[in-house]
Coordinates of C-alpha atoms in Angstrom, one line a residue:
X1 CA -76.8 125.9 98.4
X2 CA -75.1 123.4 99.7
X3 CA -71.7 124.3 98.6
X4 CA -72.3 127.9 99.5
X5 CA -73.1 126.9 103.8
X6 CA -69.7 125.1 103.2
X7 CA -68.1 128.2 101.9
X8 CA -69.8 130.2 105.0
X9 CA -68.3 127.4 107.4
X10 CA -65.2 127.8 105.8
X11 CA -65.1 131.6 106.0
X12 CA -66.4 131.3 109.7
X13 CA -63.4 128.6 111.1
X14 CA -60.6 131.0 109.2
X15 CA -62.0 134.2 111.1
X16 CA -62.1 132.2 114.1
X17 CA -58.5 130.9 113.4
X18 CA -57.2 134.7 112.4
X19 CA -58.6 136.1 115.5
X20 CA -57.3 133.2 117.7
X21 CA -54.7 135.8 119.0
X22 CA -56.5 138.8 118.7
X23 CA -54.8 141.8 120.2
X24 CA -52.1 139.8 121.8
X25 CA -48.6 141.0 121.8
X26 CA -45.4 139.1 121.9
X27 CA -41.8 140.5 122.9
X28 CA -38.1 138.7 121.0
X29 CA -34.9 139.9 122.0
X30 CA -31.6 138.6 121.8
X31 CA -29.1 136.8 119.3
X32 CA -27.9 138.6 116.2
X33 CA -27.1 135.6 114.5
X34 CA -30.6 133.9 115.5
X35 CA -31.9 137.1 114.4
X36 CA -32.3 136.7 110.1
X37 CA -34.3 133.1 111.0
X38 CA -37.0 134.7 113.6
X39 CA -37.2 138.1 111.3
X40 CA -38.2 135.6 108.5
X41 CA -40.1 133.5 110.4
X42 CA -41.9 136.3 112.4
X43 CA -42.8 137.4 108.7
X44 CA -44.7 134.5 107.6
X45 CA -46.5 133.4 110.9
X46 CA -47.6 136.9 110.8
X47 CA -49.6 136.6 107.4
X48 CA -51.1 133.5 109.1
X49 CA -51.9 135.4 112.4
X50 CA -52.5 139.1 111.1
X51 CA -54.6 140.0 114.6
X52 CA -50.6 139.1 116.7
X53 CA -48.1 141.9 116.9
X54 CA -44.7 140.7 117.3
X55 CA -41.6 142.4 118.1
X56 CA -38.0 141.4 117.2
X57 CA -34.9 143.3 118.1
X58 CA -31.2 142.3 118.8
X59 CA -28.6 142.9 121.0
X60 CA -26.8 140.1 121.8
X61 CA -27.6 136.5 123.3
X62 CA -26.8 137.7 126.6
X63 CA -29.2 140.7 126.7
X64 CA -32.0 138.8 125.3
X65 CA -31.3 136.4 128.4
X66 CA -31.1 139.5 130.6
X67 CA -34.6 140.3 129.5
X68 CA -35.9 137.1 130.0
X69 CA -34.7 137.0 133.6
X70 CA -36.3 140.9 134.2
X71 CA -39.6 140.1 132.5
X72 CA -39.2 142.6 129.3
X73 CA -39.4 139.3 126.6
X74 CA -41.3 136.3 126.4
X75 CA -38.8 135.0 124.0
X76 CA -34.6 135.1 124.4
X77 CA -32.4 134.4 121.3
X78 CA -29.6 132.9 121.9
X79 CA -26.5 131.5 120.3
X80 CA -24.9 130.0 123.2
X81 CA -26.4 127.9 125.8
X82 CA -27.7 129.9 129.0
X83 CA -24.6 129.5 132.1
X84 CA -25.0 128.1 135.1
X85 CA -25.1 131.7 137.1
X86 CA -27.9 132.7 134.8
X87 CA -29.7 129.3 135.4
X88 CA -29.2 130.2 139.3
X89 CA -30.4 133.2 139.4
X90 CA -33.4 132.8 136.7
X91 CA -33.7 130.3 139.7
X92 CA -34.0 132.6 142.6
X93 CA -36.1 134.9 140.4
X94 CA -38.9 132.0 140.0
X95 CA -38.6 131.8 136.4
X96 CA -38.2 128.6 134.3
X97 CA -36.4 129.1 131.7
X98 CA -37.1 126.7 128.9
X99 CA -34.4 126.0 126.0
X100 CA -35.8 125.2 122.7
X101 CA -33.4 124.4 119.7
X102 CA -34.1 125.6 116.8
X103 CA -31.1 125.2 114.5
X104 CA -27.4 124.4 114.3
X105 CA -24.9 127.0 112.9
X106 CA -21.1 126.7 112.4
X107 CA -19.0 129.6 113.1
X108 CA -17.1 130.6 110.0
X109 CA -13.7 132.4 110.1
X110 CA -14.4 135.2 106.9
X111 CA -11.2 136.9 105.6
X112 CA -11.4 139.5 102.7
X113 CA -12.1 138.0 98.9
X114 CA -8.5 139.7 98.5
X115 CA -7.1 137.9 101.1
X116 CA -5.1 134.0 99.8
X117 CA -5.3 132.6 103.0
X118 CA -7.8 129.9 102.6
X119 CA -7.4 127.3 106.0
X120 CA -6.1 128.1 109.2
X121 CA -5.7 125.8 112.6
X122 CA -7.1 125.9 115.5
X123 CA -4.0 126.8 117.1
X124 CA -3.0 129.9 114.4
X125 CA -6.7 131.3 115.0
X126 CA -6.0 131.4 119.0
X127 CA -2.6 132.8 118.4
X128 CA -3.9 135.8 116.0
X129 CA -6.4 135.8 118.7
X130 CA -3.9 136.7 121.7
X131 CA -2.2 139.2 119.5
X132 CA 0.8 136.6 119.0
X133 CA 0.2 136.2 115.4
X134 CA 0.3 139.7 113.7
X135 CA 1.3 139.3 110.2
X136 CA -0.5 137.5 107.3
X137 CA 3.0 136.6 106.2
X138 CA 3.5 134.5 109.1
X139 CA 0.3 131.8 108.2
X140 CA 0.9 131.9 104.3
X141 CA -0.6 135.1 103.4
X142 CA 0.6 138.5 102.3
X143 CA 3.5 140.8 104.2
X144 CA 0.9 142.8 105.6
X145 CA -0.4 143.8 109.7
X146 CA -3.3 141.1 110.6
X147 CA -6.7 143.8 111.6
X148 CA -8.7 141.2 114.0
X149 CA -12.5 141.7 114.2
X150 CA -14.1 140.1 117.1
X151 CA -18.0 140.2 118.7
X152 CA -18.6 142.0 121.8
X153 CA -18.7 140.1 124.9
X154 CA -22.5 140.5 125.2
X155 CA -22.6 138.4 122.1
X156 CA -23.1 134.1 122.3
X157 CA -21.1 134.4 118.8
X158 CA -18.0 135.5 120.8
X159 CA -18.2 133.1 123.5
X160 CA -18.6 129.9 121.3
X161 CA -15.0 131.2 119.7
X162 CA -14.1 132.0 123.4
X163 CA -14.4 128.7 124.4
X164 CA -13.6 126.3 121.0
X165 CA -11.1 128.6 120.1
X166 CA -9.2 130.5 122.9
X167 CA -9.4 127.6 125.4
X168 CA -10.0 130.3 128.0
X169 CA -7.5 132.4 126.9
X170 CA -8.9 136.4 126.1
X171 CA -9.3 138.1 122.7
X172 CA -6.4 140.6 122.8
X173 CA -7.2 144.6 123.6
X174 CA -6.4 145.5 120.1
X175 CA -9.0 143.7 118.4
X176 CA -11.9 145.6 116.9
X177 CA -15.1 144.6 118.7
X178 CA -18.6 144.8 116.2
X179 CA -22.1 144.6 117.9
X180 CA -23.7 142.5 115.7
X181 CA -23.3 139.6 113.0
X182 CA -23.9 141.8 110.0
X183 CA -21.6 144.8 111.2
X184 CA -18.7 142.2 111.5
X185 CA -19.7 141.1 107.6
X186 CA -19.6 144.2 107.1
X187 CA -16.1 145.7 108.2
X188 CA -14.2 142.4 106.7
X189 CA -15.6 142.9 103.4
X190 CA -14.6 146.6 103.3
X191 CA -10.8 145.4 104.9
X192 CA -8.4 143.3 102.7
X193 CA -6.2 142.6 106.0
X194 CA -8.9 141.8 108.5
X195 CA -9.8 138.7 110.0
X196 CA -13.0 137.9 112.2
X197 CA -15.4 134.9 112.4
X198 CA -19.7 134.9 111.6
X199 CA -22.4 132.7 111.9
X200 CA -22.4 130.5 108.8
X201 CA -26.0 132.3 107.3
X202 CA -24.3 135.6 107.6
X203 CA -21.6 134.7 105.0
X204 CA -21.7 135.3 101.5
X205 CA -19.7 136.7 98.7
X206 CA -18.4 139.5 100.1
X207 CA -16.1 137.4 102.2
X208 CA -14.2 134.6 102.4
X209 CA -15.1 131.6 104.5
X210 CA -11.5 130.0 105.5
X211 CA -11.5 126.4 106.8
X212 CA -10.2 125.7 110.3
X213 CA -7.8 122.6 110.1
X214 CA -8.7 121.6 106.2
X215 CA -12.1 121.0 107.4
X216 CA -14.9 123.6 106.0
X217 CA -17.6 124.7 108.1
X218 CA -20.7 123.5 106.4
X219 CA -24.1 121.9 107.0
X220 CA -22.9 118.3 107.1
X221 CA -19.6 119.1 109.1
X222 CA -21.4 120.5 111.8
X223 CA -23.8 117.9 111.7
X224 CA -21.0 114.8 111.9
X225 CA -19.1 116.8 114.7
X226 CA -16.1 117.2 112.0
X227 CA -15.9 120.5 112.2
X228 CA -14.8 122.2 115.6
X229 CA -16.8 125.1 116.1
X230 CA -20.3 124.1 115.1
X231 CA -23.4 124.9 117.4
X232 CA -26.8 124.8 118.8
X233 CA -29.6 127.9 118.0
X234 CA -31.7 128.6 120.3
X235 CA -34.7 130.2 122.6
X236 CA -35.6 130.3 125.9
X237 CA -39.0 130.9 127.4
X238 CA -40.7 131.1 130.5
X239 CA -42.1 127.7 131.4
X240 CA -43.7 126.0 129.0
X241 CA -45.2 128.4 126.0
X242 CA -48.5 129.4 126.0
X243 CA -51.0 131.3 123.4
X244 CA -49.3 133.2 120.0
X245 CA -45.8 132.2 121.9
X246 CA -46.4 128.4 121.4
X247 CA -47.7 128.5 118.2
X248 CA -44.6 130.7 116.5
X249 CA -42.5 128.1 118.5
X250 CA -44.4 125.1 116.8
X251 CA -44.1 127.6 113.2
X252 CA -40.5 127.6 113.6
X253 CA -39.9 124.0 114.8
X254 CA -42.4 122.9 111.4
X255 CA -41.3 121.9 108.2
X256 CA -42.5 125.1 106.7
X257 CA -40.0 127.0 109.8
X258 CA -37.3 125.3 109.3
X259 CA -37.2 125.4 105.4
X260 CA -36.8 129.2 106.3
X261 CA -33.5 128.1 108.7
X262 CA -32.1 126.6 105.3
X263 CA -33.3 129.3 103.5
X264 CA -31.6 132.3 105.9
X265 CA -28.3 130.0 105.6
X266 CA -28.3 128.0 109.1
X267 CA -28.7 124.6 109.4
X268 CA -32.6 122.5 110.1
X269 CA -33.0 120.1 112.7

């Protein structure tokens, strides 16, 4: 008897914990690149939290920070740190927007598996970058025309390489722009002369990662600031989170969430 009222507590606390967040509903936009770790993760807090419905969708770091700011998410995605004009006006709007890190990532030049070029600098990436630089030939690769991929500019994966790469300067007209991290994966494994850059968990066989001067983006390169274009993951909330949004936060941030950023290819806390 006794060990069936324990199974009847038992049964009682895990309704009480399933229902917790009964009905409630919460909204993720943003990041492309943040996007495979808060799919995943969304996944399995949901199996915990069946009674939650959770949305996900992309877009870009600067549109999920667009819909934080006009009240259509509860959570941004983003793979570049909100500027100051956004602070400002999240500011004027009476919204506080909260930045919690939630990984690192290192942005990975990918060239096709065809292609021998294996390290570039910093300085050759900027100049294929300008459109100064337009044969492999000319940084040890093949005679053939350089195709550059690039992010769109509503993408935080474009303006990390904006600003550790171009210094300021602009991606040329005539580079390709893709709308998300897996589209650029995508085109440069289909293109033996193209060129782009990804978010280290998007890239696998299919491409090449080259290094940027000799040094390989990897977990423990971005970690001991060794390699140059390595970066913070992140969301931003509304104040401080509250309800089915704190507890996905504190999911993510737990061992169990960030064995899932290892697992999607980014890099843990």
């Amino acid at each position: 008897m006794r060990f069936k009222s324990l199974a009847i507590v038992a049964a009682l606390v895990l309704g009480l914990a399933s229902s917790a967040f009964a009905g409630e509903k919460v909204t993720i936009k943003g990041s492309t690149t943040v996007l495979p770790i808060m799919q995943r993760a969304v996944e399995a807090f949901m199996k915990k939290h069946p009674d939650v419905t959770i949305e996900v969708s992309g877009g870009g770091s600067s549109n999920g920070i667009k819909a934080l700011l006009d009240g259509t998410t509860d959570i941004a995605m983003a793979s570049r740190q909100m500027k100051d004009k956004e602070v400002a006006l999240a500011s004027e709007k009476g919204i506080k927007a909260t930045e919690i890190v939630i990984a690192f990532d290192a942005v990975v030049p990918i060239v096709n598996p065809a292609n021998p070029v294996a390290n570039l600098t910093a300085d050759q990436l900027k100049g294929i970058y300008e459109g100064k630089i337009t044969n492999w030939k000319e940084v040890g690769g093949n005679d053939a025309p350089i195709v550059v991929i690039s992010r769109d500019t509503s993408s935080g994966t474009y303006e990390t390489w904006e600003g550790k790469i171009m210094k300021g300067a602009r991606v040329f007209p005539g580079a390709l722009l893709q709308a998300s991290s897996g589209a650029v994966l995508q085109a440069v494994s289909k293109n033996p002369k193209a060129i782009a850059y990804d978010g280290l968990g998007y890239v696998n066989d299919s491409v090449h990662a080259v290094k940027v001067d000799g040094v390989a983006g990897s977990a423990e390169s971005a970690k001991s600031n060794t390699y140059k274009i390595a970066r913070s993951l992140q969301i931003y909330v509304n104040g401080e989170p509250a309800g089915p949004t704190k507890a996905l936060v504190e999911f993510i941030l737990s061992p169990e969430g960030q064995k899932i950023v290892e697992e999607t290819g980014f890099i843990k806390m």
